[in-house]
Coordinates of C-alpha atoms in Angstrom, one line a residue:
M1 CA 75.3 107.9 -62.4
L2 CA 71.9 106.9 -61.0
F3 CA 70.2 109.3 -63.4
F4 CA 72.1 107.7 -66.3
I5 CA 71.0 104.2 -65.3
K6 CA 67.4 105.4 -65.0
Q7 CA 67.5 107.0 -68.4
C8 CA 68.9 103.7 -69.9
S9 CA 66.2 101.7 -68.2
N10 CA 63.5 103.9 -69.9
S11 CA 65.1 103.4 -73.3
Y12 CA 63.1 100.6 -75.0
Y13 CA 64.9 100.9 -78.3
P14 CA 68.6 101.5 -79.1
H15 CA 68.0 104.8 -80.8
H16 CA 66.2 106.1 -77.6
F17 CA 69.3 105.2 -75.6
V18 CA 71.5 107.2 -78.0
T19 CA 69.1 110.2 -78.0
N20 CA 69.1 110.2 -74.2
F21 CA 72.8 109.9 -74.0
I22 CA 73.3 112.9 -76.3
K23 CA 70.8 115.0 -74.4
M24 CA 72.6 114.1 -71.1
F25 CA 75.9 115.6 -72.3
G26 CA 74.3 118.5 -74.1
L27 CA 75.1 117.3 -77.6
Y28 CA 71.7 117.7 -79.1
S29 CA 71.8 121.3 -80.3
M30 CA 71.4 121.9 -84.0
R31 CA 75.0 123.1 -84.4
R32 CA 76.4 120.1 -82.7
R33 CA 74.2 117.8 -84.7
R34 CA 75.7 119.2 -87.9
L35 CA 79.2 118.8 -86.5
W36 CA 78.6 115.1 -85.6
F37 CA 77.0 114.5 -89.0
K38 CA 80.2 115.9 -90.7
I39 CA 82.4 113.7 -88.5
L40 CA 80.3 110.7 -89.4
I41 CA 80.6 111.5 -93.2
L42 CA 84.4 112.0 -92.9
L43 CA 84.8 108.6 -91.2
T44 CA 82.5 106.8 -93.6
I45 CA 84.1 107.9 -96.9
P46 CA 87.6 106.7 -96.1
S47 CA 86.2 103.4 -94.8
V48 CA 84.3 102.8 -98.1
I49 CA 87.4 103.6 -100.1
L50 CA 89.6 101.3 -98.0
W51 CA 87.0 98.5 -98.3
W52 CA 86.9 98.9 -102.1
Y53 CA 90.7 99.0 -102.4
L54 CA 91.2 95.8 -100.4
N55 CA 88.6 93.9 -102.4
Q56 CA 90.0 95.0 -105.7
T57 CA 93.5 93.8 -104.6
K58 CA 92.1 90.5 -103.5
F59 CA 90.2 90.1 -106.8
K60 CA 93.2 90.9 -108.9
A61 CA 95.3 88.3 -107.0
A62 CA 92.6 85.7 -107.5
E63 CA 92.3 86.5 -111.2
S64 CA 96.1 86.4 -111.6
Q65 CA 96.3 83.0 -110.0
R66 CA 93.5 81.6 -112.1
V67 CA 95.1 82.9 -115.3
N68 CA 98.4 81.4 -114.4
I69 CA 96.8 78.1 -113.6
E70 CA 94.9 78.0 -116.9
E71 CA 98.0 79.0 -118.9
E72 CA 99.9 76.2 -117.2
G73 CA 97.2 73.8 -118.1
K74 CA 97.2 75.0 -121.7
N75 CA 100.9 74.7 -122.0
E76 CA 100.8 71.1 -120.6
Y77 CA 98.1 70.3 -123.2
V78 CA 100.2 71.7 -126.1
E79 CA 103.2 69.8 -124.9
Y80 CA 101.1 66.6 -124.7
M81 CA 99.8 67.1 -128.2
N82 CA 103.3 67.8 -129.5
N83 CA 104.6 64.6 -128.0
N84 CA 101.6 62.8 -129.5
N85 CA 102.5 64.2 -133.0
N86 CA 106.2 63.4 -132.6
N87 CA 105.8 59.9 -131.4
N88 CA 106.6 57.7 -134.4
N89 CA 106.2 54.5 -132.5
V90 CA 102.5 54.9 -132.0
V91 CA 100.0 54.0 -134.7
K92 CA 97.5 56.8 -135.0
K93 CA 94.0 56.0 -136.0
P94 CA 91.1 58.5 -136.5
A95 CA 88.7 58.7 -133.6
Y96 CA 85.0 58.0 -134.3
T97 CA 82.7 60.9 -133.9
S98 CA 79.1 60.6 -134.8
S99 CA 78.4 64.3 -135.0
K100 CA 79.8 67.8 -134.6
E101 CA 78.3 67.8 -131.1
S102 CA 80.3 64.8 -130.1
I103 CA 83.5 66.4 -131.5
H104 CA 83.0 69.4 -129.3
Q105 CA 82.2 67.3 -126.4
R106 CA 85.3 65.2 -126.8
K107 CA 87.5 68.4 -127.0
A108 CA 85.8 69.8 -123.9
I109 CA 86.7 66.6 -122.0
I110 CA 90.3 66.3 -123.2
V111 CA 91.5 69.9 -122.7
P112 CA 92.2 70.7 -119.1
V113 CA 89.5 72.6 -117.4
I114 CA 91.1 74.0 -114.3
N115 CA 88.9 74.8 -111.3
R116 CA 86.4 77.0 -113.2
G117 CA 87.8 80.3 -112.0
R118 CA 88.2 79.6 -108.3
I119 CA 91.4 79.8 -106.3
L120 CA 92.8 76.3 -105.6
S121 CA 93.1 75.3 -102.0
N122 CA 96.1 73.5 -100.8
K123 CA 94.2 70.2 -100.9
D124 CA 93.0 70.9 -104.4
R125 CA 96.5 71.6 -105.5
E126 CA 97.5 68.1 -104.3
F127 CA 94.6 66.6 -106.3
E128 CA 95.5 68.6 -109.4
A129 CA 99.1 67.4 -109.1
M130 CA 97.9 63.8 -108.8
I131 CA 95.7 64.0 -111.8
R132 CA 98.4 65.6 -113.9
R133 CA 100.8 62.8 -112.9
D134 CA 98.1 60.3 -114.1
L135 CA 97.8 62.1 -117.4
A136 CA 101.6 62.3 -117.9
N137 CA 101.7 58.5 -117.6
I138 CA 99.3 58.0 -120.5
V139 CA 100.9 57.0 -123.8
P140 CA 99.3 58.8 -126.7
G141 CA 97.7 56.4 -129.2
L142 CA 98.2 53.3 -127.0
G143 CA 95.2 51.0 -127.2
D144 CA 93.4 53.1 -129.7
N145 CA 90.6 51.4 -131.7
G146 CA 90.6 48.8 -128.9
A147 CA 94.1 47.5 -129.8
A148 CA 95.9 45.2 -127.4
V149 CA 98.5 46.7 -125.0
E150 CA 101.6 44.5 -124.8
L151 CA 104.0 45.2 -121.9
S152 CA 107.4 43.7 -121.6
G153 CA 110.5 43.7 -119.3
E154 CA 110.1 45.1 -115.8
E155 CA 106.9 46.8 -116.7
G156 CA 105.4 43.4 -117.8
K157 CA 106.5 41.8 -114.6
L158 CA 105.0 44.6 -112.6
A159 CA 101.7 44.2 -114.5
Q160 CA 101.6 40.5 -113.7
E161 CA 102.0 41.2 -110.0
V162 CA 99.4 43.9 -110.0
M163 CA 96.9 41.6 -111.8
K164 CA 97.0 39.2 -108.8
K165 CA 95.4 42.0 -106.7
E166 CA 93.3 43.9 -109.3
A167 CA 92.2 41.0 -111.4
F168 CA 93.0 42.9 -114.6
N169 CA 96.0 44.7 -116.1
L170 CA 95.9 48.0 -114.2
V171 CA 99.5 48.9 -115.3
A172 CA 98.3 48.9 -118.9
S173 CA 95.0 50.6 -118.1
N174 CA 96.9 53.5 -116.5
K175 CA 98.8 54.0 -119.8
V176 CA 95.7 54.1 -122.0
S177 CA 93.7 57.3 -122.7
Y178 CA 90.5 57.8 -120.8
N179 CA 89.0 58.8 -124.2
R180 CA 90.4 55.9 -126.3
T181 CA 88.4 54.9 -129.3
I182 CA 87.1 51.4 -129.9
V183 CA 86.3 49.8 -133.2
D184 CA 82.7 50.0 -134.6
A185 CA 81.8 46.3 -134.2
R186 CA 78.1 46.5 -135.3
H187 CA 76.6 44.5 -138.0
P188 CA 76.6 46.5 -141.3
L189 CA 72.8 46.6 -141.3
C190 CA 72.8 48.5 -138.0
K191 CA 74.7 51.4 -139.6
S192 CA 71.7 52.3 -141.8
V193 CA 69.0 52.2 -139.1
Q194 CA 67.4 55.6 -138.4
Y195 CA 66.2 56.3 -134.9
D196 CA 63.5 58.7 -133.7
D197 CA 64.6 62.1 -132.4
D198 CA 62.2 62.0 -129.5
L199 CA 63.6 58.9 -127.7
P200 CA 63.3 58.9 -123.9
D201 CA 66.2 60.2 -121.9
V202 CA 68.3 58.0 -119.7
S203 CA 70.1 57.9 -116.3
V204 CA 73.2 55.7 -116.5
I205 CA 73.8 54.2 -113.0
I206 CA 77.3 53.1 -112.2
I207 CA 78.0 51.3 -108.9
F208 CA 81.6 50.9 -107.7
N209 CA 83.5 49.6 -104.7
N210 CA 87.3 50.2 -104.8
E211 CA 87.3 50.2 -108.6
A212 CA 90.6 51.1 -110.1
W213 CA 90.8 54.8 -110.9
S214 CA 91.7 54.5 -114.6
S215 CA 89.0 52.0 -115.4
L216 CA 86.3 53.9 -113.6
I217 CA 87.2 57.3 -115.2
R218 CA 87.5 55.6 -118.7
T219 CA 84.0 54.2 -118.2
I220 CA 82.6 57.6 -117.4
H221 CA 84.3 59.3 -120.3
S222 CA 83.2 56.5 -122.6
V223 CA 79.6 57.1 -121.7
L224 CA 79.9 60.9 -122.1
N225 CA 81.7 60.5 -125.5
G226 CA 79.5 57.9 -126.9
S227 CA 76.0 59.1 -125.9
P228 CA 74.0 61.9 -127.5
A229 CA 74.0 64.8 -125.0
H230 CA 70.2 65.3 -125.3
L231 CA 69.5 61.7 -124.4
L232 CA 72.0 61.4 -121.5
K233 CA 70.1 63.0 -118.6
Q234 CA 72.7 62.1 -116.0
I235 CA 75.3 59.7 -114.9
V236 CA 74.7 58.6 -111.3
L237 CA 77.8 57.2 -109.6
V238 CA 77.2 55.3 -106.4
D239 CA 80.2 54.6 -104.2
D240 CA 79.5 51.5 -102.1
K241 CA 81.8 52.5 -99.2
S242 CA 85.1 52.5 -101.1
D243 CA 88.2 53.0 -98.9
R244 CA 90.7 53.7 -101.7
E245 CA 92.2 57.2 -101.1
E246 CA 92.1 58.1 -104.8
L247 CA 88.3 57.6 -104.9
M248 CA 87.7 60.2 -102.1
G249 CA 88.6 63.8 -102.5
K250 CA 90.5 63.3 -105.8
L251 CA 87.4 61.9 -107.5
E252 CA 85.2 64.8 -106.3
Y253 CA 87.8 67.3 -107.5
Y254 CA 88.1 65.6 -110.9
M255 CA 84.3 65.7 -111.2
R256 CA 84.2 69.4 -110.3
T257 CA 87.0 70.4 -112.7
R258 CA 86.8 68.0 -115.6
L259 CA 83.3 66.6 -115.9
P260 CA 79.9 68.1 -116.7
N261 CA 77.3 68.7 -113.9
K262 CA 75.2 65.8 -115.2
V263 CA 77.7 63.5 -113.5
V264 CA 76.6 63.1 -109.9
L265 CA 78.1 61.2 -107.0
H266 CA 76.4 59.6 -104.1
R267 CA 78.3 57.9 -101.3
L268 CA 76.8 55.2 -99.1
S269 CA 77.6 55.4 -95.4
Q270 CA 78.1 51.6 -95.1
R271 CA 78.9 48.7 -97.4
S272 CA 75.6 47.7 -98.9
G273 CA 76.5 45.5 -101.9
L274 CA 75.6 45.8 -105.6
I275 CA 71.8 45.2 -105.2
R276 CA 71.1 47.8 -102.5
A277 CA 73.6 50.3 -104.1
R278 CA 71.7 50.0 -107.4
L279 CA 68.5 50.6 -105.6
E280 CA 69.9 53.8 -104.1
G281 CA 71.1 54.9 -107.6
A282 CA 67.7 54.2 -109.1
K283 CA 66.1 56.4 -106.4
L284 CA 68.3 59.3 -107.4
A285 CA 67.8 58.9 -111.1
T286 CA 65.6 61.3 -112.9
G287 CA 65.7 59.9 -116.5
E288 CA 62.8 58.2 -118.2
V289 CA 65.0 55.1 -118.6
L290 CA 67.5 53.5 -116.2
M291 CA 70.7 52.1 -117.7
F292 CA 72.7 50.0 -115.2
L293 CA 76.4 49.7 -116.2
D294 CA 79.4 48.1 -114.5
S295 CA 82.3 50.4 -113.6
H296 CA 84.8 48.8 -116.1
C297 CA 83.1 49.2 -119.5
E298 CA 83.5 51.0 -122.8
V299 CA 80.5 51.7 -124.9
G300 CA 80.4 51.2 -128.7
T301 CA 79.3 53.4 -131.5
Q302 CA 75.6 54.5 -131.2
W303 CA 75.2 52.1 -128.3
L304 CA 72.4 54.0 -126.6
E305 CA 69.8 54.7 -129.3
P306 CA 68.9 51.0 -130.1
L307 CA 68.2 50.3 -126.4
L308 CA 66.0 53.4 -126.0
H309 CA 64.2 52.8 -129.3
R310 CA 63.1 49.4 -128.2
I311 CA 61.9 50.6 -124.8
K312 CA 59.9 53.3 -126.5
E313 CA 58.3 50.6 -128.7
E314 CA 57.6 48.3 -125.7
R315 CA 58.0 49.6 -122.2
T316 CA 57.9 46.2 -120.6
A317 CA 61.0 45.1 -122.5
V318 CA 64.2 44.8 -120.4
V319 CA 67.0 45.2 -123.0
V320 CA 70.7 44.3 -122.9
P321 CA 73.4 45.1 -125.5
I322 CA 75.7 42.5 -127.0
I323 CA 78.5 42.4 -124.4
D324 CA 81.9 42.2 -126.0
V325 CA 85.0 41.1 -124.0
I326 CA 87.7 43.6 -123.1
D327 CA 90.7 41.3 -122.4
D328 CA 91.7 41.5 -118.8
G329 CA 95.4 41.2 -119.6
T330 CA 95.8 43.4 -122.7
L331 CA 92.7 45.5 -122.7
E332 CA 92.1 44.4 -126.3
Y333 CA 88.5 45.0 -127.4
M334 CA 87.5 41.6 -128.7
H335 CA 84.6 41.4 -131.1
N336 CA 83.3 39.4 -134.0
E337 CA 83.3 42.2 -136.5
G338 CA 79.5 42.4 -136.9
S339 CA 79.0 38.7 -137.1
L340 CA 75.5 37.3 -136.8
L341 CA 76.8 35.0 -134.1
F342 CA 76.2 36.2 -130.6
Q343 CA 74.9 34.4 -127.5
I344 CA 72.0 34.9 -125.2
G345 CA 71.6 34.2 -121.5
G346 CA 70.6 31.0 -119.8
F347 CA 71.2 29.3 -116.4
S348 CA 72.3 26.0 -114.9
W349 CA 70.4 24.0 -112.4
S350 CA 73.0 25.0 -109.9
G351 CA 71.8 28.6 -110.2
H352 CA 74.6 30.1 -112.3
F353 CA 74.2 32.3 -115.3
T354 CA 75.4 30.7 -118.6
W355 CA 75.8 31.7 -122.2
H356 CA 73.9 29.8 -125.0
D357 CA 73.6 29.9 -128.8
I358 CA 70.4 31.3 -130.1
P359 CA 68.0 28.4 -130.8
D360 CA 66.5 27.9 -134.2
R361 CA 63.0 28.7 -133.1
E362 CA 64.2 32.1 -131.9
L363 CA 66.1 32.8 -135.1
S364 CA 62.8 32.2 -137.0
R365 CA 60.7 34.2 -134.6
R366 CA 62.7 37.4 -134.6
G367 CA 62.7 37.8 -138.4
S368 CA 65.6 40.1 -139.0
V369 CA 69.2 39.4 -138.0
I370 CA 69.4 42.7 -136.2
A371 CA 65.9 42.5 -134.5
P372 CA 65.5 42.2 -130.7
T373 CA 66.3 38.7 -129.6
W374 CA 64.6 37.0 -126.7
S375 CA 66.9 35.9 -123.9
P376 CA 65.8 33.7 -121.0
T377 CA 68.1 35.5 -118.6
M378 CA 70.6 38.4 -118.6
A379 CA 74.1 38.6 -117.2
G380 CA 72.9 41.5 -115.0
G381 CA 75.8 43.9 -115.2
L382 CA 74.5 45.8 -118.2
F383 CA 70.8 46.4 -118.9
A384 CA 68.2 49.2 -119.6
I385 CA 64.7 49.3 -118.3
D386 CA 61.8 51.9 -118.3
A387 CA 62.1 53.7 -115.0
D388 CA 58.5 53.4 -114.1
Y389 CA 58.4 49.8 -115.1
F390 CA 61.4 49.1 -113.0
W391 CA 59.5 50.0 -109.8
E392 CA 56.2 48.6 -111.1
S393 CA 57.8 45.2 -111.7
G394 CA 59.3 45.0 -108.3
S395 CA 62.8 46.6 -108.8
Y396 CA 65.4 44.5 -107.0
D397 CA 64.7 42.2 -104.1
D398 CA 66.2 44.3 -101.3
K399 CA 66.4 41.4 -99.0
M400 CA 69.2 39.9 -101.1
D401 CA 72.6 40.5 -99.7
L402 CA 75.6 42.1 -101.4
W403 CA 75.9 40.4 -104.8
G404 CA 74.8 37.3 -106.8
G405 CA 71.6 35.8 -108.0
E406 CA 69.8 39.1 -108.6
N407 CA 70.1 38.8 -112.4
L408 CA 68.3 35.4 -112.4
E409 CA 65.7 36.7 -110.0
M410 CA 64.9 39.7 -112.1
S411 CA 64.9 37.6 -115.3
F412 CA 62.5 35.1 -113.9
R413 CA 60.2 37.8 -112.5
I414 CA 60.1 39.8 -115.7
W415 CA 59.2 36.8 -117.9
Q416 CA 56.6 35.5 -115.4
C417 CA 55.0 38.9 -114.9
G418 CA 54.3 39.8 -118.6
G419 CA 57.6 41.4 -119.6
T420 CA 60.5 40.2 -121.9
V421 CA 64.3 40.1 -121.6
E422 CA 65.8 41.0 -125.0
T423 CA 69.3 41.3 -126.5
I424 CA 69.5 44.2 -128.9
P425 CA 72.1 43.3 -131.6
C426 CA 72.8 46.9 -132.8
S427 CA 73.9 47.9 -129.3
R428 CA 77.4 46.8 -128.2
V429 CA 79.3 47.5 -125.0
G430 CA 82.7 46.2 -124.0
H431 CA 83.2 44.8 -120.5
I432 CA 86.3 43.6 -118.6
F433 CA 85.5 40.1 -117.3
R434 CA 87.7 39.4 -114.3
S435 CA 88.7 35.9 -113.2
F436 CA 88.0 36.8 -109.5
H437 CA 86.5 39.6 -107.4
P438 CA 89.2 42.1 -106.4
Y439 CA 87.1 43.3 -103.5
S440 CA 86.0 41.5 -100.3
F441 CA 82.6 40.4 -99.1
P442 CA 81.8 41.3 -95.5
G443 CA 81.3 38.2 -93.3
H444 CA 82.7 36.0 -96.1
K445 CA 79.3 34.6 -96.8
D446 CA 78.2 32.7 -99.9
T447 CA 75.9 35.5 -100.9
H448 CA 75.4 34.1 -104.4
G449 CA 74.2 30.8 -103.0
I450 CA 71.9 32.4 -100.4
N451 CA 70.4 34.8 -102.9
T452 CA 69.9 32.2 -105.5
A453 CA 68.1 29.9 -103.0
R454 CA 65.8 32.8 -102.2
T455 CA 65.2 33.2 -106.0
V456 CA 64.3 29.5 -106.6
E457 CA 62.0 29.4 -103.6
V458 CA 59.9 32.3 -105.0
W459 CA 60.0 31.7 -108.8
M460 CA 60.9 28.0 -109.6
D461 CA 58.0 26.2 -108.0
D462 CA 58.6 22.4 -108.2
Y463 CA 61.7 22.9 -110.3
K464 CA 63.5 24.1 -107.2
E465 CA 64.2 20.5 -106.3
L466 CA 66.6 20.4 -109.2
F467 CA 68.5 23.4 -107.8
Y468 CA 68.9 21.7 -104.4
M469 CA 70.0 18.5 -106.1
H470 CA 72.8 20.2 -108.0
R471 CA 73.7 22.6 -105.1
P472 CA 73.0 20.9 -101.8

């Protein structure tokens, strides 16, 4: 035994130890070396065969499960379409598609895409079941072309109760397709405008905090359906510390199985508010243009090209679409059928955003009825800006808290630092205007008042006295 230990201590490498061990027991002769080699071969071959067999069995099981899941999804889709075709109570209207590309894109989004070939985990199966229940609740054709959704009876009563919490008709929203069409509300002259092929690409940044599932998903699909694929660089979703269960794993699963990779999600570790959340989204964006969009919108026909075209012409122009109202009670897309009458942004001396008719001097200055129209301020929920200019001009004031006043601050800063704020008449986006905020503000502070006071101290000079007079 002592000899054995000594031999081991002199073995600096593992193969030296093995060699010494074999020599000790007289196993190192040529004949025995051949014998041990044959034994090694005989042990290796069955092991390789067994390994191959087990992996083939596992692969076939996974493939069988994937095929069964895909077939189930296809059958559900066929059943859904048959119900759509057999539903005589629904008025069917053709969906707008601007090109073959958008047709293919729409089909790719509607048809179930189940897990991209991977085995579903137990949790994923739960998410899949939830999503299919959501889809089963959708009424084919309901709300198409932006039509109003009227609910009656017990369903209508439930909708009224839910509105007290959500600040819009969530019951109706859950019954409307994520891919519903809306009417082309542009002025007729807009339909003949040709845009450059080499427009800058865009990152659409959508901030949300406890947004209702159906309104958020409809916003995402609307942007995907209504935007040319080569111009839409990415959609950046920023979750401002939501605590709704459906916005957790279910959202990530939905993105993984039903949305393209250009849709990305970033979650904030603590509640930061719209201003700081948008800054985080802008840091993640890679597009040449940043498009900020609220999480309860539906974009109109060819909404993106006019905004990008104007920024390409003038990089210091901060541009906003005409914002149409999506009724909070019926989800009706309300518009003026291409009328020349739209309003621009202003403000009151109390520091609130207001809407105003276009003054005569601006009507004369702009020349054409569909030309970019100067606006003193913007509502703030929807606007596009050159990405580099966003940072050069000061981005957002990150010392502002949560929400409120940031739209006036940016408007004043852009105008006083050489830029312009412009409404682009050929771009239209629908927005659900809620009568109250369905989410809470930490600390219950008047963040709008505090942020606006910060704005007037920096940008209004002697006129700030008027603010304090109207908002002591």
